[in-house]
Amino acid sequence: MKKVSLYACLLNLSLLVLLPYSKASQADKLDELILSKSSKNPPVTLSWAEEDALKTHSSAYVAPQEGLSQADKIVALPGQPYGVNFDQYSGYVTVDAVAGRALFYYFVESPYNPSTKPLVLWLNGGPGCSSLGYGAFEELGPFRINSDGKTLYRNKYAWNEVANVLFLESPAGVGFSYSNTTSDYEHAGDKSTAKDAYVFLINWLERFPQYKTRDFYITGESYAGHYAPQLAYTILVNNKFSNQNINLKAIAIGNAWIDDVTGTKGILDYLWTHALNSDQTHELIEKYCDFSSENVSTICANATRTALIEKGNIDFYNIYAPLCHDSSLKNGSTGSVYDFDPCSDNYGEAYLNRPEVQLALHAKPTNWSHCSKLDRQPNYHPTRHRVSHRQWHWIVDIQASSISLNGDTDARVPVTSSRYAINTLKLPIQVPWRPWYSGNEVGGYVVKYKGLTFVTVRGAGHLVPSWQPARALTLILSFVYGSLPPSSPWKGLSKSSPTFAMTGN
């Protein structure tokens, strides 16, 4: 019997079903990586012992940064609306001068007392997808892109309402980030991504020294379920063993892919519990599928294939959302933050490939795309699926709090997968399951464990801030305040003082 993971069987069909209808997305890149693990030539993975070698690190590369922040200041983005009341910056930070490797960033300060606000880093997943194209311009940034691919409109629920937000395109080869050494692309992986992101941060904080002592938070989604804890671990180890310190307070990850076993079971259980496949198919999966085994029976493989066929042609990343049926650019229409356009990827690609936009962003002329092909490189090095669990425990043990949040309409990394993954950590519950509120509505549900809080977001898909921007902003505000989200209805955010009455944890 051929050895292949159950998740690979599931993905093999899901990619055939999904890819003809859309360009490869952040979640599709996750699929491709997991599928590659079961190929004839799977990627080399790194063990926890090798991760611990970080303790014998040398000091991070630091280059002179004086004056570069002002050179990175954006005068205005093409097509931005009138009345922009915050400073924005973008440019490159060199992380390896010998290789000529540099990472691209976009930074937006808060319009409200930025000197008192924390610093929040956002990482998209993939692996190999852009935090600029997704995070900044489709999710939590201050602007969204209109359907003409030329102009922008404001996102009133942007996270820079409550924090200073830094978007990083990582690793090199993603978006505008690059290397002059092509072998860097061939040998990219989770461990090198964490190292480069750490070197980026050390140098960026030299460029913006006013943020050196600021409270710092790591946020992200999808494969950032690996990126975020690995970067947090790298920061905490270097804080302990070097004289370079980053004031990391907590990490928050949305719809995070943690490991293949709990992820696969969670997907298939989600399909059945949301009436997307039949009782008969689910009974076969329950009886014949062992999610932890590499030996997949024919009955199990056929049942998982049937489960995906039975769901039909829907958006796997938001099961109740419409598909993109007309990806052409459309003049004269202004988007709405309350109605996320499923064709937004197309508008973003058009906008970020405009020469005047790349010039305004201080980017090198680039054929920009949302996701790279780094994970398809034969030498790409992901970490083994249980490494993230070990890192979660290490982070919890040293008192750095974490939040795992899930949009409850995402079937690709569903709430069931997150719950199963969290349950393997066997953390004691400190605050039991309860609803939380965004304004007058239930925003979702929350349970607090020791060192880790799990939050669901009602009505959100894989890209939580895209589909539920107000609820996502409520969560990030409670996150940086170190509180659970509100336990009762409240009036909402105040423009003059964006805060809310936090009622009971």
Coordinates of C-alpha atoms in Angstrom, one line a residue:
M1 CA 0.0 0.0 0.0
K2 CA 1.4 3.4 -0.9
K3 CA 2.3 5.6 2.0
V4 CA 0.7 9.0 1.7
S5 CA -0.8 11.2 4.4
L6 CA -4.6 11.5 4.6
Y7 CA -4.3 15.3 4.2
A8 CA -2.5 14.8 1.0
C9 CA -5.3 12.7 -0.3
L10 CA -7.8 15.4 0.7
L11 CA -5.7 18.1 -0.9
N12 CA -5.1 16.3 -4.1
L13 CA -8.7 16.5 -5.0
S14 CA -9.5 19.9 -3.4
L15 CA -6.8 21.5 -5.5
L16 CA -8.3 20.0 -8.6
V17 CA -11.7 21.3 -7.6
L18 CA -10.6 24.8 -6.5
L19 CA -7.8 25.9 -8.7
P20 CA -9.7 26.1 -12.1
Y21 CA -11.9 28.8 -10.5
S22 CA -9.4 31.1 -8.9
K23 CA -5.8 32.1 -8.8
A24 CA -3.6 30.5 -6.2
S25 CA -4.3 32.1 -2.8
Q26 CA -2.7 32.1 0.6
A27 CA -4.7 29.0 1.6
D28 CA -3.9 27.3 -1.7
K29 CA -0.2 27.8 -1.0
L30 CA -0.8 26.0 2.3
D31 CA -2.4 23.1 0.4
E32 CA 0.5 22.9 -2.0
L33 CA 3.1 22.7 0.9
I34 CA 1.2 20.0 2.8
L35 CA 0.8 18.0 -0.4
S36 CA 4.5 18.2 -1.1
K37 CA 5.3 16.5 2.2
S38 CA 3.8 13.3 0.8
S39 CA 5.5 13.5 -2.6
K40 CA 8.3 11.2 -3.8
N41 CA 10.7 13.9 -2.8
P42 CA 9.3 15.5 0.3
P43 CA 11.0 18.7 1.7
V44 CA 13.6 18.3 4.4
T45 CA 12.1 19.2 7.7
L46 CA 13.9 20.6 10.8
S47 CA 13.7 19.1 14.3
W48 CA 13.2 20.8 17.6
A49 CA 16.8 20.0 18.5
E50 CA 18.0 22.0 15.4
E51 CA 15.7 24.9 16.4
D52 CA 17.4 24.9 19.8
A53 CA 20.7 25.6 18.0
L54 CA 19.5 29.2 18.0
K55 CA 20.8 29.4 21.5
T56 CA 24.4 29.3 20.1
H57 CA 23.6 32.2 17.8
S58 CA 25.9 35.0 16.8
S59 CA 24.8 38.6 17.1
A60 CA 22.3 39.7 14.4
Y61 CA 23.5 41.7 11.5
V62 CA 22.9 45.4 12.1
A63 CA 23.5 48.1 9.5
P64 CA 23.6 51.9 9.9
Q65 CA 20.0 53.2 9.7
E66 CA 20.3 56.9 10.4
G67 CA 18.1 59.0 8.2
L68 CA 16.5 56.1 6.4
S69 CA 13.1 56.5 8.1
Q70 CA 12.6 59.9 6.5
A71 CA 13.7 58.5 3.1
D72 CA 11.0 55.8 3.5
K73 CA 8.2 58.2 4.3
I74 CA 5.4 58.0 1.7
V75 CA 4.3 61.4 0.4
A76 CA 1.0 59.9 -0.8
L77 CA -0.2 56.7 -2.4
P78 CA -1.7 57.1 -5.9
G79 CA -5.4 57.2 -5.7
Q80 CA -5.6 57.6 -2.0
P81 CA -8.7 59.4 -0.7
Y82 CA -8.7 62.9 0.7
G83 CA -8.0 63.6 4.3
V84 CA -5.3 61.0 5.2
N85 CA -4.4 61.9 8.8
F86 CA -1.5 59.5 9.6
D87 CA 2.1 58.9 8.5
Q88 CA 3.0 55.9 6.3
Y89 CA 6.4 54.5 5.4
S90 CA 7.7 51.8 3.1
G91 CA 11.0 50.5 1.9
Y92 CA 13.6 47.8 2.2
V93 CA 15.6 46.6 5.2
T94 CA 18.8 44.6 4.3
V95 CA 19.0 41.4 6.3
D96 CA 22.1 39.9 4.7
A97 CA 24.5 42.3 3.0
V98 CA 26.7 39.6 1.5
A99 CA 23.8 37.8 -0.2
G100 CA 22.1 41.1 -1.1
R101 CA 18.9 39.9 0.7
A102 CA 16.4 42.6 1.7
L103 CA 12.8 42.5 3.0
F104 CA 10.1 45.0 2.1
Y105 CA 7.8 46.6 4.7
Y106 CA 4.9 48.9 4.8
F107 CA 4.3 50.8 8.1
V108 CA 1.3 52.9 9.1
E109 CA 1.3 54.9 12.3
S110 CA -1.9 55.5 14.3
P111 CA -3.7 58.9 13.6
Y112 CA -4.4 59.0 17.4
N113 CA -1.3 59.6 19.6
P114 CA 1.0 57.2 17.9
S115 CA 3.7 57.9 20.4
T116 CA 1.6 56.1 23.1
K117 CA 0.4 53.3 20.9
P118 CA 2.0 49.8 20.7
L119 CA 3.7 48.3 17.7
V120 CA 1.9 45.4 15.9
L121 CA 3.6 43.3 13.3
W122 CA 1.4 41.5 10.7
L123 CA 2.5 38.3 8.9
N124 CA 0.5 36.6 6.2
G125 CA 1.0 32.9 5.6
G126 CA 1.1 30.7 2.5
P127 CA 4.0 30.0 2.9
G128 CA 5.1 32.6 0.5
C129 CA 2.2 35.1 0.5
S130 CA 2.3 38.8 0.8
S131 CA 1.4 40.8 3.9
L132 CA 1.1 43.9 1.7
G133 CA -1.4 42.5 -0.8
Y134 CA -3.5 40.6 1.7
G135 CA -3.0 42.1 5.2
A136 CA -2.5 45.8 4.2
F137 CA -4.9 46.2 1.3
E138 CA -7.5 43.5 1.8
E139 CA -7.8 43.0 5.5
L140 CA -6.6 45.3 8.3
G141 CA -4.7 48.2 6.6
P142 CA -6.0 51.7 6.3
F143 CA -7.0 51.4 2.7
R144 CA -8.8 49.0 0.4
I145 CA -8.5 49.0 -3.4
N146 CA -11.4 49.9 -5.6
S147 CA -12.5 47.7 -8.4
D148 CA -10.8 50.0 -10.9
G149 CA -7.4 48.8 -9.7
K150 CA -6.3 52.5 -9.5
T151 CA -7.9 54.2 -6.5
L152 CA -8.2 53.5 -2.8
Y153 CA -10.9 53.9 -0.1
R154 CA -10.6 54.1 3.6
N155 CA -11.1 51.2 5.9
K156 CA -12.7 52.7 9.0
Y157 CA -11.9 49.5 11.0
A158 CA -8.1 49.6 10.2
W159 CA -6.0 48.3 13.0
N160 CA -3.9 51.5 13.0
E161 CA -7.0 53.1 14.7
V162 CA -5.6 51.5 17.9
A163 CA -1.9 50.6 17.2
N164 CA 1.0 51.4 14.9
V165 CA 1.0 48.5 12.3
L166 CA 4.0 47.1 10.5
F167 CA 3.4 44.8 7.4
L168 CA 6.3 42.6 6.4
E169 CA 6.7 40.7 3.1
S170 CA 8.6 37.7 4.1
P171 CA 10.7 35.6 3.2
A172 CA 12.8 37.1 0.4
G173 CA 11.1 36.3 -2.9
V174 CA 7.6 37.2 -1.6
G175 CA 6.1 40.4 -3.1
F176 CA 8.7 43.2 -3.3
S177 CA 11.3 41.4 -1.0
Y178 CA 14.3 40.0 -2.9
S179 CA 17.7 38.5 -2.8
N180 CA 20.6 38.9 -5.3
T181 CA 21.6 35.3 -4.5
T182 CA 19.2 32.9 -6.3
S183 CA 20.1 30.0 -4.0
D184 CA 18.4 31.9 -1.2
Y185 CA 15.1 31.2 -2.9
E186 CA 16.0 27.5 -3.4
H187 CA 16.8 27.0 0.2
A188 CA 14.1 29.1 1.9
G189 CA 12.3 27.6 4.8
D190 CA 10.6 28.3 8.2
K191 CA 13.9 28.5 10.1
S192 CA 15.5 31.0 7.8
T193 CA 12.3 32.9 7.6
A194 CA 12.3 33.4 11.4
K195 CA 15.9 34.4 11.4
D196 CA 15.5 36.9 8.6
A197 CA 12.4 38.4 10.2
Y198 CA 14.3 38.8 13.5
V199 CA 17.2 40.5 11.7
F200 CA 14.7 42.7 9.9
L201 CA 13.1 43.8 13.3
I202 CA 16.5 44.6 14.9
N203 CA 17.4 46.8 12.0
W204 CA 14.0 48.3 11.6
L205 CA 14.0 49.3 15.2
E206 CA 17.4 51.0 14.6
R207 CA 15.7 52.9 11.7
F208 CA 12.7 53.8 14.0
P209 CA 14.4 54.0 17.4
Q210 CA 11.3 55.6 19.0
Y211 CA 9.7 52.1 18.9
K212 CA 12.6 50.2 20.6
T213 CA 10.9 50.2 24.0
R214 CA 7.4 50.1 22.8
D215 CA 5.1 47.1 23.6
F216 CA 5.4 44.7 20.6
Y217 CA 2.9 42.2 19.3
I218 CA 3.1 39.6 16.5
T219 CA -0.1 38.9 14.6
G220 CA -0.9 36.9 11.4
E221 CA -3.0 34.2 9.9
S222 CA -3.0 30.8 8.2
Y223 CA 0.6 29.4 7.9
A224 CA 1.6 32.2 10.3
G225 CA 0.5 29.4 12.7
H226 CA 4.2 28.4 12.1
Y227 CA 5.7 31.8 11.3
A228 CA 4.4 33.7 14.4
P229 CA 5.4 31.2 17.2
Q230 CA 8.8 30.6 15.5
L231 CA 9.5 34.3 15.3
A232 CA 8.4 34.7 18.9
Y233 CA 10.6 31.9 19.9
T234 CA 13.6 33.5 18.1
I235 CA 13.0 36.8 19.7
L236 CA 12.6 35.3 23.2
V237 CA 15.8 33.2 22.9
N238 CA 17.8 36.2 21.6
N239 CA 16.3 38.4 24.4
K240 CA 17.7 35.9 26.9
F241 CA 21.1 35.2 25.3
S242 CA 22.1 38.5 23.7
N243 CA 22.1 42.2 24.5
Q244 CA 19.5 42.9 21.8
N245 CA 16.0 43.1 23.2
I246 CA 12.5 43.3 21.7
N247 CA 9.7 44.0 24.1
L248 CA 7.5 41.1 22.9
K249 CA 4.2 41.0 24.8
A250 CA 2.0 38.5 23.0
I251 CA 1.1 36.8 19.7
A252 CA -2.2 36.4 17.9
I253 CA -2.9 34.2 14.9
G254 CA -6.0 33.9 12.9
N255 CA -7.1 30.5 11.3
A256 CA -3.7 29.2 12.1
W257 CA -2.4 26.0 10.6
I258 CA -0.7 24.2 13.5
D259 CA -0.3 20.6 12.4
D260 CA -1.5 18.1 9.7
V261 CA -3.2 15.6 12.0
T262 CA -5.6 17.8 13.9
G263 CA -6.0 20.0 10.8
T264 CA -7.2 17.1 8.6
K265 CA -9.6 15.7 11.2
G266 CA -10.9 19.2 11.8
I267 CA -11.6 19.9 8.1
L268 CA -13.6 16.7 7.6
D269 CA -15.6 17.1 10.8
Y270 CA -16.3 20.7 9.8
L271 CA -17.7 19.6 6.5
W272 CA -20.2 17.2 8.1
T273 CA -21.2 19.4 11.0
H274 CA -22.0 22.2 8.5
A275 CA -24.2 20.1 6.2
L276 CA -21.6 20.0 3.4
N277 CA -21.5 16.2 3.1
S278 CA -23.6 13.2 3.8
D279 CA -24.0 11.1 6.9
Q280 CA -23.0 8.0 5.0
T281 CA -19.7 9.6 3.9
H282 CA -18.9 10.8 7.4
E283 CA -19.6 7.4 8.8
L284 CA -17.0 5.9 6.4
I285 CA -14.5 8.5 7.4
E286 CA -15.1 7.9 11.1
K287 CA -14.7 4.2 10.7
Y288 CA -11.9 3.8 8.3
C289 CA -9.6 6.9 8.5
D290 CA -6.7 7.1 10.9
F291 CA -5.6 10.8 10.8
S292 CA -2.2 10.1 12.4
S293 CA -1.2 7.3 10.1
E294 CA 0.6 7.5 6.8
N295 CA -1.2 4.3 5.6
V296 CA -4.4 5.3 4.0
S297 CA -6.9 2.6 3.1
T298 CA -8.7 2.7 -0.3
I299 CA -12.1 3.1 1.6
C300 CA -10.8 6.2 3.5
A301 CA -9.3 7.8 0.4
N302 CA -12.6 7.3 -1.5
A303 CA -14.6 8.7 1.4
T304 CA -12.5 11.9 1.7
R305 CA -12.7 12.3 -2.1
T306 CA -16.5 11.9 -1.9
A307 CA -16.7 14.5 1.0
L308 CA -15.0 17.1 -1.2
I309 CA -17.2 16.4 -4.2
E310 CA -20.4 16.5 -2.1
K311 CA -19.7 20.1 -1.0
G312 CA -19.9 21.4 -4.5
N313 CA -18.2 24.4 -6.0
I314 CA -18.2 26.8 -3.0
D315 CA -15.6 29.1 -1.5
F316 CA -13.7 26.7 0.8
Y317 CA -12.3 29.7 2.7
N318 CA -15.7 31.2 3.5
I319 CA -18.4 28.7 2.9
Y320 CA -21.3 31.2 2.8
A321 CA -19.6 33.8 0.6
P322 CA -20.1 34.4 -3.1
L323 CA -17.4 33.4 -5.6
C324 CA -15.6 35.8 -7.9
H325 CA -17.5 35.6 -11.2
D326 CA -16.2 38.7 -12.9
S327 CA -12.5 39.5 -12.3
S328 CA -12.3 42.4 -14.7
L329 CA -11.5 45.9 -13.5
K330 CA -14.5 48.2 -13.3
N331 CA -14.4 52.0 -13.5
G332 CA -16.6 54.3 -11.5
S333 CA -17.4 52.0 -8.5
T334 CA -16.3 52.6 -4.9
G335 CA -15.9 49.7 -2.6
S336 CA -17.4 49.2 0.8
V337 CA -15.7 47.9 3.9
Y338 CA -19.0 46.3 4.9
D339 CA -19.2 44.2 1.7
F340 CA -16.0 42.4 0.9
D341 CA -15.5 41.8 -2.8
P342 CA -14.4 38.2 -3.6
C343 CA -12.5 39.6 -6.6
S344 CA -10.3 41.8 -4.5
D345 CA -7.1 39.8 -5.3
N346 CA -7.5 41.0 -8.9
Y347 CA -7.8 44.6 -8.0
G348 CA -4.8 44.4 -5.7
E349 CA -2.6 42.8 -8.3
A350 CA -3.5 45.6 -10.8
Y351 CA -2.8 48.3 -8.3
L352 CA 0.5 47.1 -6.9
N353 CA 1.9 46.5 -10.4
R354 CA 1.2 50.1 -11.5
P355 CA 4.6 51.8 -11.9
E356 CA 3.5 55.0 -10.1
V357 CA 2.4 52.9 -7.1
Q358 CA 5.7 51.0 -6.9
L359 CA 7.5 54.4 -7.1
A360 CA 5.5 55.8 -4.3
L361 CA 6.2 52.7 -2.2
H362 CA 10.0 53.0 -2.8
A363 CA 9.9 49.5 -4.3
K364 CA 12.1 48.1 -7.0
P365 CA 10.3 47.6 -10.3
T366 CA 8.7 44.2 -9.8
N367 CA 6.2 41.8 -11.4
W368 CA 4.3 41.7 -8.1
S369 CA 1.9 38.9 -7.2
H370 CA 0.1 37.9 -4.0
C371 CA 2.0 34.6 -3.6
S372 CA 5.4 33.3 -4.7
K373 CA 6.4 29.8 -5.7
L374 CA 8.9 29.4 -2.9
D375 CA 7.2 26.5 -1.3
R376 CA 7.5 24.6 -4.6
Q377 CA 11.3 24.7 -4.4
P378 CA 12.7 21.2 -4.0
N379 CA 14.8 22.4 -1.0
Y380 CA 12.1 24.3 0.8
H381 CA 12.5 23.6 4.5
P382 CA 9.2 23.6 6.6
T383 CA 9.3 22.6 10.2
R384 CA 7.8 19.3 11.3
H385 CA 4.2 19.7 12.3
R386 CA 4.7 19.2 16.0
V387 CA 7.5 21.9 16.4
S388 CA 4.9 24.6 16.7
H389 CA 3.3 22.7 19.6
R390 CA 6.6 22.6 21.5
Q391 CA 7.1 26.3 20.8
W392 CA 3.6 27.2 22.1
H393 CA 4.5 25.4 25.4
W394 CA 7.8 27.3 25.6
I395 CA 6.1 30.6 25.0
V396 CA 3.4 29.8 27.6
D397 CA 6.0 28.8 30.1
I398 CA 7.7 32.2 30.0
Q399 CA 4.5 34.1 30.4
A400 CA 4.1 35.5 26.8
S401 CA 0.4 35.3 26.2
S402 CA -1.1 34.1 22.9
I403 CA -4.4 34.3 21.1
S404 CA -5.7 31.8 18.5
L405 CA -8.7 33.2 16.7
N406 CA -10.9 31.6 14.0
G407 CA -13.4 32.8 11.6
D408 CA -16.2 30.3 11.9
T409 CA -17.1 30.1 8.2
D410 CA -13.6 29.0 7.1
A411 CA -13.4 25.3 6.0
R412 CA -9.8 25.3 5.0
V413 CA -8.5 25.9 8.6
P414 CA -11.7 25.6 10.5
V415 CA -12.6 26.2 14.1
T416 CA -12.6 22.4 14.6
S417 CA -9.0 22.1 13.5
S418 CA -7.9 24.8 16.0
R419 CA -9.9 23.3 18.8
Y420 CA -8.3 19.9 18.2
A421 CA -4.8 21.4 18.1
I422 CA -5.3 23.4 21.3
N423 CA -6.7 20.4 23.1
T424 CA -3.4 18.5 22.4
L425 CA -1.6 21.1 24.5
K426 CA -3.7 20.0 27.6
L427 CA -3.7 23.5 29.1
P428 CA -5.9 24.3 32.1
I429 CA -8.9 26.5 31.6
Q430 CA -8.9 29.8 33.5
V431 CA -12.0 31.4 32.1
P432 CA -14.7 29.1 30.7
W433 CA -16.4 29.4 27.3
R434 CA -18.7 32.4 26.8
P435 CA -19.9 34.8 24.1
W436 CA -18.1 38.1 23.5
Y437 CA -19.6 41.3 22.0
S438 CA -18.7 43.7 19.2
G439 CA -21.1 46.6 19.6
N440 CA -24.5 45.3 20.3
E441 CA -24.0 41.9 18.6
V442 CA -22.4 38.7 19.7
G443 CA -19.0 38.8 17.9
G444 CA -18.1 35.2 18.6
Y445 CA -17.1 33.0 21.5
V446 CA -14.0 32.9 23.8
V447 CA -12.3 30.5 26.2
K448 CA -9.1 31.4 28.1
Y449 CA -6.5 28.7 28.9
K450 CA -3.3 29.2 30.8
G451 CA -1.2 31.3 28.5
L452 CA -3.5 30.9 25.5
T453 CA -6.9 32.3 24.6
F454 CA -9.1 30.8 21.9
V455 CA -11.6 33.1 20.1
T456 CA -14.1 32.5 17.4
V457 CA -15.3 35.3 15.1
R458 CA -18.9 34.9 14.0
G459 CA -19.5 35.2 10.3
A460 CA -15.8 35.5 9.3
G461 CA -13.9 33.3 6.8
H462 CA -10.2 32.6 6.4
L463 CA -9.4 36.3 6.2
V464 CA -11.1 37.4 9.4
P465 CA -10.6 41.2 9.0
S466 CA -11.9 41.2 5.4
W467 CA -15.2 39.6 6.3
Q468 CA -15.8 41.0 9.8
P469 CA -13.6 44.2 10.1
A470 CA -15.5 45.6 13.1
R471 CA -15.3 42.4 15.1
A472 CA -11.6 42.0 14.2
L473 CA -10.9 45.5 15.4
T474 CA -12.7 44.8 18.7
L475 CA -10.4 41.8 19.1
I476 CA -7.2 43.5 18.4
L477 CA -8.1 46.3 20.8
S478 CA -8.8 43.9 23.6
F479 CA -5.6 42.0 22.6
V480 CA -3.3 45.0 23.0
Y481 CA -5.0 46.0 26.2
G482 CA -4.4 42.5 27.6
S483 CA -8.1 41.8 28.2
L484 CA -10.6 39.4 27.0
P485 CA -13.1 40.8 24.5
P486 CA -16.2 42.4 26.0
S487 CA -18.7 40.1 27.8
S488 CA -21.7 42.4 27.2
P489 CA -23.0 44.8 24.6
W490 CA -21.2 48.2 24.3
K491 CA -21.5 51.4 22.3
G492 CA -18.5 51.0 20.1
L493 CA -15.2 52.6 19.3
S494 CA -14.8 56.4 19.8
K495 CA -12.9 58.2 17.1
S496 CA -11.3 60.6 19.5
S497 CA -10.3 57.9 21.9
P498 CA -10.6 54.5 20.4
T499 CA -11.3 52.3 23.4
F500 CA -14.2 50.5 25.0
A501 CA -15.4 49.7 28.5
M502 CA -13.9 46.2 29.1
T503 CA -16.4 44.5 31.2
G504 CA -15.3 41.5 33.1
N505 CA -12.8 38.9 32.0

